[in-house]
Short mmCIF file of C-alpha atoms in Angstrom, two decimals:
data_model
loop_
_atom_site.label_atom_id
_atom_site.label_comp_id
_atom_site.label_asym_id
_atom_site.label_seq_id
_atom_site.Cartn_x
_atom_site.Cartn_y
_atom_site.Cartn_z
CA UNK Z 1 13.98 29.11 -2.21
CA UNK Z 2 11.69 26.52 -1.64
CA UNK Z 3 11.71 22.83 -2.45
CA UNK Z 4 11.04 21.33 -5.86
CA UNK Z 5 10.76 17.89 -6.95
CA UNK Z 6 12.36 16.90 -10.50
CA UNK Z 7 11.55 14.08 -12.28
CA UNK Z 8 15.00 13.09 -13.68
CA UNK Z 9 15.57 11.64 -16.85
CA UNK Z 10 15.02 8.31 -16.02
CA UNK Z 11 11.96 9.07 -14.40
CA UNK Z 12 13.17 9.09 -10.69
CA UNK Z 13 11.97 11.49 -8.14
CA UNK Z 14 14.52 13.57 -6.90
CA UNK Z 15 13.91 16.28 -4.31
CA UNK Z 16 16.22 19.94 -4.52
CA UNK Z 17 16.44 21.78 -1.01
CA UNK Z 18 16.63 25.36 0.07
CA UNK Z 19 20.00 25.95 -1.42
CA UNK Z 20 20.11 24.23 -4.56
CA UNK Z 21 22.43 21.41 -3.91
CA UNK Z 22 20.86 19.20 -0.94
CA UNK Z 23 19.17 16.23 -3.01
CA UNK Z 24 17.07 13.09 -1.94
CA UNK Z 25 16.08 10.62 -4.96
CA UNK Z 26 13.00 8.27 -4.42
CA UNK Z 27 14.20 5.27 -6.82
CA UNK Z 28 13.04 1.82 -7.13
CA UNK Z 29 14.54 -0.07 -4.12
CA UNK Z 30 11.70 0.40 -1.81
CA UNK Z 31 8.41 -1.24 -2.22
CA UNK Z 32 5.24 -0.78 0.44
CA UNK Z 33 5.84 -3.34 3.54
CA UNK Z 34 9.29 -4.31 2.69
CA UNK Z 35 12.83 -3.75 1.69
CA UNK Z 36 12.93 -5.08 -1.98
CA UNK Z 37 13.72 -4.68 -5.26
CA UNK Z 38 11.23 -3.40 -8.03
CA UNK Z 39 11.91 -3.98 -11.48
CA UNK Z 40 11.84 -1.51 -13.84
CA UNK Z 41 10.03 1.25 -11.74
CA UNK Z 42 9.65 4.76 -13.06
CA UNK Z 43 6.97 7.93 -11.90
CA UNK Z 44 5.43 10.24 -13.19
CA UNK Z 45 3.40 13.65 -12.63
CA UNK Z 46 4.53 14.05 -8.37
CA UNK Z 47 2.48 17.03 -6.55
CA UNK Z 48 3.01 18.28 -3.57
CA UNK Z 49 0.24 17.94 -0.59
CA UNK Z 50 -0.43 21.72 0.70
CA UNK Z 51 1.34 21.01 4.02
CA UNK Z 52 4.43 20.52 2.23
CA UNK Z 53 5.40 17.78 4.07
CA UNK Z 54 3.78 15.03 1.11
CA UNK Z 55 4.27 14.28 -2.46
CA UNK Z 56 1.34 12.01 -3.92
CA UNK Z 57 2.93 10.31 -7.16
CA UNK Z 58 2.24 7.72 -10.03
CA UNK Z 59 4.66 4.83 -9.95
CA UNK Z 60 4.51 2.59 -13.13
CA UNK Z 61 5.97 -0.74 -12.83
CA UNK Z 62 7.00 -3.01 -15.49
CA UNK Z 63 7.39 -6.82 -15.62
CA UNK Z 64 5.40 -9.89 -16.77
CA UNK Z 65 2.28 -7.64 -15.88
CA UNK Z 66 2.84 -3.89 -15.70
CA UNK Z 67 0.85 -1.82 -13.50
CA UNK Z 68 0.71 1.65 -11.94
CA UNK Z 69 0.31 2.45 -8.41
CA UNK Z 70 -0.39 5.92 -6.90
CA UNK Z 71 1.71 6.49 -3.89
CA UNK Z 72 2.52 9.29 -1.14
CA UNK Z 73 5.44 9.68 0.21
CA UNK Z 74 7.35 11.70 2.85
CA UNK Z 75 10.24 13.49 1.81
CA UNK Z 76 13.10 13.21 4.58
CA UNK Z 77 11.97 9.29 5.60
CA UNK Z 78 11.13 6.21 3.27
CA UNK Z 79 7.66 6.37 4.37
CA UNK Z 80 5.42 5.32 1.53
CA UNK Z 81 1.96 4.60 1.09
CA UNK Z 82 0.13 2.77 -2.16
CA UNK Z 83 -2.94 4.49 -1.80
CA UNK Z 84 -4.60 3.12 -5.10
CA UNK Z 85 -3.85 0.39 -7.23
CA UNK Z 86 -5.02 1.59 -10.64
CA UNK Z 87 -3.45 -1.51 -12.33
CA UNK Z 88 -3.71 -0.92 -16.58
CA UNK Z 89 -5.45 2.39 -16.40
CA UNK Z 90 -2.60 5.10 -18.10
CA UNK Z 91 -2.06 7.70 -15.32
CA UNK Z 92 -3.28 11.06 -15.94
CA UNK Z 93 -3.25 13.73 -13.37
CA UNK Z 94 -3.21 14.02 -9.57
CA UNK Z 95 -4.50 16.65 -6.59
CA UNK Z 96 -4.17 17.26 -3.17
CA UNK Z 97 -7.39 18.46 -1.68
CA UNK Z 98 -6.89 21.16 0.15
CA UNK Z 99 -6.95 20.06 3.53
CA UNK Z 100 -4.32 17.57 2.55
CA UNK Z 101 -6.38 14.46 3.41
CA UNK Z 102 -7.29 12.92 -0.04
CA UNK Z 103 -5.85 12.55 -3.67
CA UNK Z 104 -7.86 12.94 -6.84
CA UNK Z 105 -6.86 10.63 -9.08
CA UNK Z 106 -7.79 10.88 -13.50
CA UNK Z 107 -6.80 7.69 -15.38
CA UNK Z 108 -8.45 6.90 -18.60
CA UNK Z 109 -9.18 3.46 -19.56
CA UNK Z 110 -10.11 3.04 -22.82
CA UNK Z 111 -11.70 6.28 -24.08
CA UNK Z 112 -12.85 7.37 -20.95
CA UNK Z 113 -11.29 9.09 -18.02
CA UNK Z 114 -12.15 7.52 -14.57
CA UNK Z 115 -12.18 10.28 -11.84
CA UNK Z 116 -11.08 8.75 -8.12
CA UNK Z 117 -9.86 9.66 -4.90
CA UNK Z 118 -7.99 8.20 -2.45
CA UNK Z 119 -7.18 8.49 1.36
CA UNK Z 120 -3.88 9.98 2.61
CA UNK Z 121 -1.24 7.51 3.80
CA UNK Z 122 -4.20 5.02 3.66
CA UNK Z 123 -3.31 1.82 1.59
CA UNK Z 124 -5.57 0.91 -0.97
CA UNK Z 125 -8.43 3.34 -0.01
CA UNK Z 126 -9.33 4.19 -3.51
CA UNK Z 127 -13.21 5.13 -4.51
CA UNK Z 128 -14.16 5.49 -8.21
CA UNK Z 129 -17.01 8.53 -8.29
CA UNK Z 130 -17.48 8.68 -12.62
CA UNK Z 131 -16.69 7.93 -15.77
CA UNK Z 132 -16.83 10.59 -18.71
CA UNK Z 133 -14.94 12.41 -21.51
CA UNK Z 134 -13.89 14.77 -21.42
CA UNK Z 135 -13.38 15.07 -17.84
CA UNK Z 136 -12.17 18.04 -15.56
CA UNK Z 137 -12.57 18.87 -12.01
CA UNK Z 138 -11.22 21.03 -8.93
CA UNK Z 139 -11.78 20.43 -5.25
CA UNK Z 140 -14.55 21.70 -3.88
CA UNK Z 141 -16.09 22.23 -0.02
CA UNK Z 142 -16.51 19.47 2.12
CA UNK Z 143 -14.30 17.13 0.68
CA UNK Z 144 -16.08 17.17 -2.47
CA UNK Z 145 -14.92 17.30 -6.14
CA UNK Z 146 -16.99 19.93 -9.02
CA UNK Z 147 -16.50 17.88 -11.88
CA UNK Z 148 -17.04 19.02 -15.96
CA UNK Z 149 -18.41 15.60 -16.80
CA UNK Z 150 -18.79 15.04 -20.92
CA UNK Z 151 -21.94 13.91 -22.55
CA UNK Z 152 -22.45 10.44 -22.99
CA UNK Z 153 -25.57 8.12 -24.38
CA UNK Z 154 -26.86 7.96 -21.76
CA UNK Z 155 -27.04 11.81 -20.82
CA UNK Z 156 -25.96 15.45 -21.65
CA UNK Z 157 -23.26 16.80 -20.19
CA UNK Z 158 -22.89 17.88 -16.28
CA UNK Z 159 -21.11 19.95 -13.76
CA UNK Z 160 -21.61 18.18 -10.72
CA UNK Z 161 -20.93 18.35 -6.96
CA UNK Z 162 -19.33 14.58 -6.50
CA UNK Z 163 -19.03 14.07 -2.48
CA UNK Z 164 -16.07 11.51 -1.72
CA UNK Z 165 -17.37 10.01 1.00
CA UNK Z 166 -20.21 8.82 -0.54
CA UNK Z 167 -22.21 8.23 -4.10
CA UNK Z 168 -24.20 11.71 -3.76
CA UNK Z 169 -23.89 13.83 -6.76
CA UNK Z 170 -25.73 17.08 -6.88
CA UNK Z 171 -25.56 18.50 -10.62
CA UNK Z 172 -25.37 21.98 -10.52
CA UNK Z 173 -27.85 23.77 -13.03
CA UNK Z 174 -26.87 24.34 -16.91
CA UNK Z 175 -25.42 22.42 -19.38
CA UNK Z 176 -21.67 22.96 -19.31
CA UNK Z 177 -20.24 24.19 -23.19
CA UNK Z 178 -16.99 25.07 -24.13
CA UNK Z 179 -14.46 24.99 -21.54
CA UNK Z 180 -11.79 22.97 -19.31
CA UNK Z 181 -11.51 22.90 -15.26
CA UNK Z 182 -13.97 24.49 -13.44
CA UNK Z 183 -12.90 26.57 -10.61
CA UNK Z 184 -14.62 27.17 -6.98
CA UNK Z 185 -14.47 30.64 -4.92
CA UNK Z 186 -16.72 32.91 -3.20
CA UNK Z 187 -18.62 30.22 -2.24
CA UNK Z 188 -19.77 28.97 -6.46
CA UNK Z 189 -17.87 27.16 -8.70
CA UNK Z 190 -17.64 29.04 -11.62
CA UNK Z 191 -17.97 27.22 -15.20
CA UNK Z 192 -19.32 27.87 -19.01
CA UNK Z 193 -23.08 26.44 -19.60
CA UNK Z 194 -25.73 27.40 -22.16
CA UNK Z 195 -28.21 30.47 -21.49
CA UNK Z 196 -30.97 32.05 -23.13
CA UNK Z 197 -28.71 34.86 -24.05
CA UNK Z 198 -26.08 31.94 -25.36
CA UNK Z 199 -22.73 30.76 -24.08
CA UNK Z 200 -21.77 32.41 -20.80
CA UNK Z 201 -19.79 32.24 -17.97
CA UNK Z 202 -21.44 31.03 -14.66
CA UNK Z 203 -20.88 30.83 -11.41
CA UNK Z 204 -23.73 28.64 -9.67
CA UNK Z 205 -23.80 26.83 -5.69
CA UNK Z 206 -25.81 23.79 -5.13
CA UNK Z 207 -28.97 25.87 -3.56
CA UNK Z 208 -29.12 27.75 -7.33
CA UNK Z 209 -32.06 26.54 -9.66
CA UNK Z 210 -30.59 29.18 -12.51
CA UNK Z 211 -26.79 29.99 -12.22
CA UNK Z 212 -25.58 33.76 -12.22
CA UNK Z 213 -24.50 34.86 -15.57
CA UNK Z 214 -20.88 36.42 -15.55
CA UNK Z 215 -19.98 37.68 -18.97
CA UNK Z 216 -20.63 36.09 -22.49
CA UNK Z 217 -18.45 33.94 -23.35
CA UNK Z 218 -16.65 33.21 -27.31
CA UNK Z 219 -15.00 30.12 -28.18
CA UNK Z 220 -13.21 27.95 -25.44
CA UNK Z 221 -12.70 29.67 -22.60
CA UNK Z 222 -10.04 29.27 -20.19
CA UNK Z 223 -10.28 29.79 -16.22
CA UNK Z 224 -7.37 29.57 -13.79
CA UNK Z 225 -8.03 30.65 -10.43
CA UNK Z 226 -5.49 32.82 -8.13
CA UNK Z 227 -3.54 31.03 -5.21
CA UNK Z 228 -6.24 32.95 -2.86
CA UNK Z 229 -9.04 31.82 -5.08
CA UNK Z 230 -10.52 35.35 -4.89
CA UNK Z 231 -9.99 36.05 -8.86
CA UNK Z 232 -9.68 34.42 -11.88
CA UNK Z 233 -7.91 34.68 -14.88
CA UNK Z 234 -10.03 34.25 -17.76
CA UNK Z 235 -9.36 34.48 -21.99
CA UNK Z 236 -10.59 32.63 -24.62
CA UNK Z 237 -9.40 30.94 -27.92
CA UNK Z 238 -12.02 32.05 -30.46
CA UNK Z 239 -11.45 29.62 -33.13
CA UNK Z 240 -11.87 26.47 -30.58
CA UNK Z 241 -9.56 24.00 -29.74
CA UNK Z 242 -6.02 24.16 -30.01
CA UNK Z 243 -5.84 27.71 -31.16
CA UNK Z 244 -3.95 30.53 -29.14
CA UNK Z 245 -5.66 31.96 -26.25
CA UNK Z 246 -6.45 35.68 -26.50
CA UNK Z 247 -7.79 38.76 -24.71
CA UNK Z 248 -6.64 37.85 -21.25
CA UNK Z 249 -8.10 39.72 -18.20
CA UNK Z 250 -8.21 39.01 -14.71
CA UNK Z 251 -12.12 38.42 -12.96
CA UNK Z 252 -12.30 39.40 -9.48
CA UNK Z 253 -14.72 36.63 -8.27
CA UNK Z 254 -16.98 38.47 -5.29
CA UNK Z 255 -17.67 41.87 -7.41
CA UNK Z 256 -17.66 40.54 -11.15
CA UNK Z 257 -14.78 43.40 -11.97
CA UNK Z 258 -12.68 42.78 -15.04
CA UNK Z 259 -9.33 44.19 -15.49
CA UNK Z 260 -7.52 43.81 -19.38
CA UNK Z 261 -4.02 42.07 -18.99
CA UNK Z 262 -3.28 41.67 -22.48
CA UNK Z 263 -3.98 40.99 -26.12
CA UNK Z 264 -2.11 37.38 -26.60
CA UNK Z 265 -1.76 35.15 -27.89
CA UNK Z 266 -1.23 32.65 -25.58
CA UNK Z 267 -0.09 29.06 -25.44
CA UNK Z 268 -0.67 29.00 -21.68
CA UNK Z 269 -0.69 31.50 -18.90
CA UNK Z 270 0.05 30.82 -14.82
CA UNK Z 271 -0.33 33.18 -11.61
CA UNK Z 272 2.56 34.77 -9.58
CA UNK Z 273 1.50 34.37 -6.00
CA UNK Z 274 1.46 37.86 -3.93
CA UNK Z 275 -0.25 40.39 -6.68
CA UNK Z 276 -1.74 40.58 -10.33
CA UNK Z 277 1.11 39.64 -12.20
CA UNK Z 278 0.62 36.57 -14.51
CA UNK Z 279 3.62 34.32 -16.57
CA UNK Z 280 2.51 33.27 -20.00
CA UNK Z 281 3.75 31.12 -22.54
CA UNK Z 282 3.27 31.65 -26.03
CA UNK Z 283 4.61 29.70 -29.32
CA UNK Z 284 7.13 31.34 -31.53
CA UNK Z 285 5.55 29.80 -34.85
CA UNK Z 286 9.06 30.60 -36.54
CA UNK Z 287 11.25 29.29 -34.78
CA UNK Z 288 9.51 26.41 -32.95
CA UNK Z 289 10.13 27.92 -29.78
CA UNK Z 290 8.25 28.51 -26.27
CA UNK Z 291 8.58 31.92 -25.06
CA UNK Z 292 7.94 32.95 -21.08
CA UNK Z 293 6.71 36.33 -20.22
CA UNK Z 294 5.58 37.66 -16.88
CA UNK Z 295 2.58 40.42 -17.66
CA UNK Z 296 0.21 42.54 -15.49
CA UNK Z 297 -2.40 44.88 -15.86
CA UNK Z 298 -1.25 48.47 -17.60
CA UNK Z 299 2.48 47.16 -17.77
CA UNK Z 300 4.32 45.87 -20.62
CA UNK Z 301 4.87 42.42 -21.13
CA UNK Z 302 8.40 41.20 -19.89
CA UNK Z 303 10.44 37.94 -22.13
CA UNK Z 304 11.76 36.06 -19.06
CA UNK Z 305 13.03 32.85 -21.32
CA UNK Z 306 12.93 30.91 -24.46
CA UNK Z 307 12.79 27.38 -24.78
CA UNK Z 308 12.19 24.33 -26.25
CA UNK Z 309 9.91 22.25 -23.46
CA UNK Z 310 9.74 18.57 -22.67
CA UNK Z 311 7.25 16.41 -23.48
CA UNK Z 312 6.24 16.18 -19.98
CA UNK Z 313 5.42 20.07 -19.74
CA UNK Z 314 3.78 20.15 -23.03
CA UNK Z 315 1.60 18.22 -21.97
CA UNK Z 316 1.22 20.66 -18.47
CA UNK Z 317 0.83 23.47 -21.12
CA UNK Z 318 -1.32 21.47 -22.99
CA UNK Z 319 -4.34 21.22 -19.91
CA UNK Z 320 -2.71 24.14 -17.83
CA UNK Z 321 -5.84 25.00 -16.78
CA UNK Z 322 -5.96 21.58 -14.69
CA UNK Z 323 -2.31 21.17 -13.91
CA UNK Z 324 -1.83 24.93 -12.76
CA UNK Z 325 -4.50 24.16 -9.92
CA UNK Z 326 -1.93 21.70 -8.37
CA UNK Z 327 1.55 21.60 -9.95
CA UNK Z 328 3.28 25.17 -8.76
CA UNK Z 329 5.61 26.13 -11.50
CA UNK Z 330 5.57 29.45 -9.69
CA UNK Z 331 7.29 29.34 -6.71
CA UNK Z 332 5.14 30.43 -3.44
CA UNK Z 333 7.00 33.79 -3.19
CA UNK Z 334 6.67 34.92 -6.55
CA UNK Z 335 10.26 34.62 -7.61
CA UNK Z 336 11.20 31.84 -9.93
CA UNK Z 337 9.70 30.17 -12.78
CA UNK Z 338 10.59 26.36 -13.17
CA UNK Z 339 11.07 24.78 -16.29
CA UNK Z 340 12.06 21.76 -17.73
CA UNK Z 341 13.91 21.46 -21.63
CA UNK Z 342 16.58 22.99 -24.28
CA UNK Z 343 17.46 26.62 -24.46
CA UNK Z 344 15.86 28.01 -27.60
CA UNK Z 345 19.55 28.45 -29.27
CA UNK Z 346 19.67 24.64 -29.08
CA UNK Z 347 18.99 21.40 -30.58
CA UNK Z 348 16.79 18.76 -28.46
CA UNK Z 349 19.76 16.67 -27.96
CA UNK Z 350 21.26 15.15 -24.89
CA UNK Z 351 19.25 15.42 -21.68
CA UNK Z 352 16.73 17.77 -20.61
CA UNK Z 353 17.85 20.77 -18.03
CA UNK Z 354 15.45 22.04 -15.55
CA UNK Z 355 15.95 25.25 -14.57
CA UNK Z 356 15.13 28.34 -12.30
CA UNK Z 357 14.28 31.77 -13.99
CA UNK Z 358 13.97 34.37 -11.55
CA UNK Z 359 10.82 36.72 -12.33
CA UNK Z 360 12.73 40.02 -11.56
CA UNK Z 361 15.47 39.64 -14.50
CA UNK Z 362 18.63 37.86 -14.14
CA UNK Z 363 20.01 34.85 -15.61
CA UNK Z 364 18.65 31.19 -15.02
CA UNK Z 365 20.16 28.63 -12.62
CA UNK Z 366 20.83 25.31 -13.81
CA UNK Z 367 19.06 22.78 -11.45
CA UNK Z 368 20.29 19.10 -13.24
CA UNK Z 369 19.09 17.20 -15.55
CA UNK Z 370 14.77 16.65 -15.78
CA UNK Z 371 12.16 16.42 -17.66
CA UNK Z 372 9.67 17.91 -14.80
CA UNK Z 373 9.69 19.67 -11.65
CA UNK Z 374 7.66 21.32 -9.33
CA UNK Z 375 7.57 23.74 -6.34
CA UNK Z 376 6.39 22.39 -3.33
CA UNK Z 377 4.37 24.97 -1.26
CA UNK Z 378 5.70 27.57 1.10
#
């Protein structure tokens, strides 16, 4: 098994080895440059860098004047690093590029969300490259970031090319419609713009005047890409916005091939590294319950577990499209599903459980108390 990170309770960091018992908490007695104690600390929303050998972290600090810090630290020493001071901003989301050498940063202050990145293990090294809402984004090439940015007064909305390193934007072509995080492989980033024929799917690079039309597209459309970044898998909620998800197929990204996974609906829906299986979450409207199922193509779909979640992976469900780019709840060899809540026989009383559901059938193990958790990388 590999290692997860669970953010207890009292919003600690806690770190669960190999075998299930070995544990390391990150609490608040250290502080960057000295040995001290920080009042009130809690975190929130930890990732693992793609080395495995990082977590990158919000840590919110209260006191005469609360503010929130993003730090990395290294599991196994009390090495850590404020990268970015983001002060009053409300913490958001956080990614590893995939090299390992920065950390995208979303905050929102006010109603907009401020996109940022910051340098590995290097203090204060935050850069602010825009402003919008809604705002989503995946790493790109080059240490750059291909950003959904919303429409604003002052112009329509964008998918752009933001490098880090400096202020040059390159805005790829079409104007970006109904959809969340874009997604790059095979060399485009793929994203839904207007057409002449109408809403489509697109994949475009930053040599295209006219982007490559995929498939037309109904309703909000949801991408997430495989761990190998060589498919996607694509359905859409017809009715818009907070409706189930529906007619779920997986896009392989260098031919254009669709194959049908299944009807829906879905609340959410993840892959399982090492094939074409999927795990999907869908609402119970009767019971007020998440269910978990792992589906592929031509197979039947398979209830792993039913539960009520957390607020913290709500919210995960919520923009899964975003959050399944760069918070594993599928472990790296495609055998457990990590989860944080009450069993669906239950009330939401007493503390959260996270637990391990193994994909293959079998009976969840009981990891401790949490209200998140994440796989870190193989």
């Amino acid at each position: 098994m590999s290692r997860a990170a669970i953010l207890t309770p009292k919003r600690q960091i806690e770190i669960v080895g190999p075998a299930g018992r070995t544990r390391e908490t990150f609490d608040d007695v250290l502080a960057w440059g000295a040995w001290k104690a920080v009042p009130s600390t809690s975190w929130a929303w930890p990732t693992w860098s793609p080395d495995g050998r990082a977590l990158a972290a919000f840590r919110m600090t209260m006191g005469d004047e609360p503010t929130t810090t993003v730090v990395t630290l290294a599991p196994g020493s009390v090495h850590q690093t404020d990268v970015a001071q983001i002060g009053s901003r409300l913490p958001i989301y956080l990614h590893w590029s995939t090299d390992g050498a920065r950390v995208a940063i979303l905050s929102q202050e006010d109603a907009q969300l401020v996109l940022s990145s910051a340098q590995r293990d290097e203090p204060a090294s935050e850069r602010i490259h825009a402003e919008a809402s809604p705002l989503f984004f995946t790493w790109a090439p080059d240490h750059r970031i291909a950003a959904y940015l919303g429409e604003d007064g002052r112009r329509r909305g964008q998918m752009a090319l933001l490098a880090t390193g400096s202020r040059d934007r390159t805005v790829l072509p079409g104007v970006p419609l109904n959809f969340c995080a874009p997604l790059c492989g095979a060399g485009r980033v793929y994203y839904v713009a207007a057409t002449p024929e109408g809403p489509a799917l697109v994949a475009a690079s930053e040599l295209d005047a006219v982007p490559t039309i995929i498939e037309p597209t109904r309703g909000l459309v949801a991408l997430v890409p495989s761990p190998d970044r060589t498919k996607a898998a694509r359905a859409w909620a017809t009715d818009g916005d907070g409706t189930p998800y529906r007619d779920l197929v997986i896009l392989d990204l260098a031919t254009g091939d669709r194959r049908h996974v299944a009807d829906g609906p879905f609340l959410a829906f993840l892959w399982v590294p090492g094939g074409d299986r999927l795990v999907t979450a869908r609402v119970d409207t009767q019971r007020n319950v998440v269910i978990w199922e792992v589906v592929a193509p031509g197979e039947p779909a398979r209830i792993l577990h039913e539960q009520h979640p957390t607020r913290d992976l709500g919210f995960y469900l919520r923009f899964f499209e975003q959050f399944g780019q760069s918070h594993a709840l599928v472990d790296p060899t495609g055998q457990w599903l990590l989860l944080a809540g009450w069993p669906a026989r239950a009330a939401r009383t007493g503390e959260p459980r996270v637990i391990r559901v193994p994909l293959d059938g079998g009976e969840p193990d009981d990891l401790g108390p949490g209200n998140f958790a994440v796989w870190a990388p193989a």
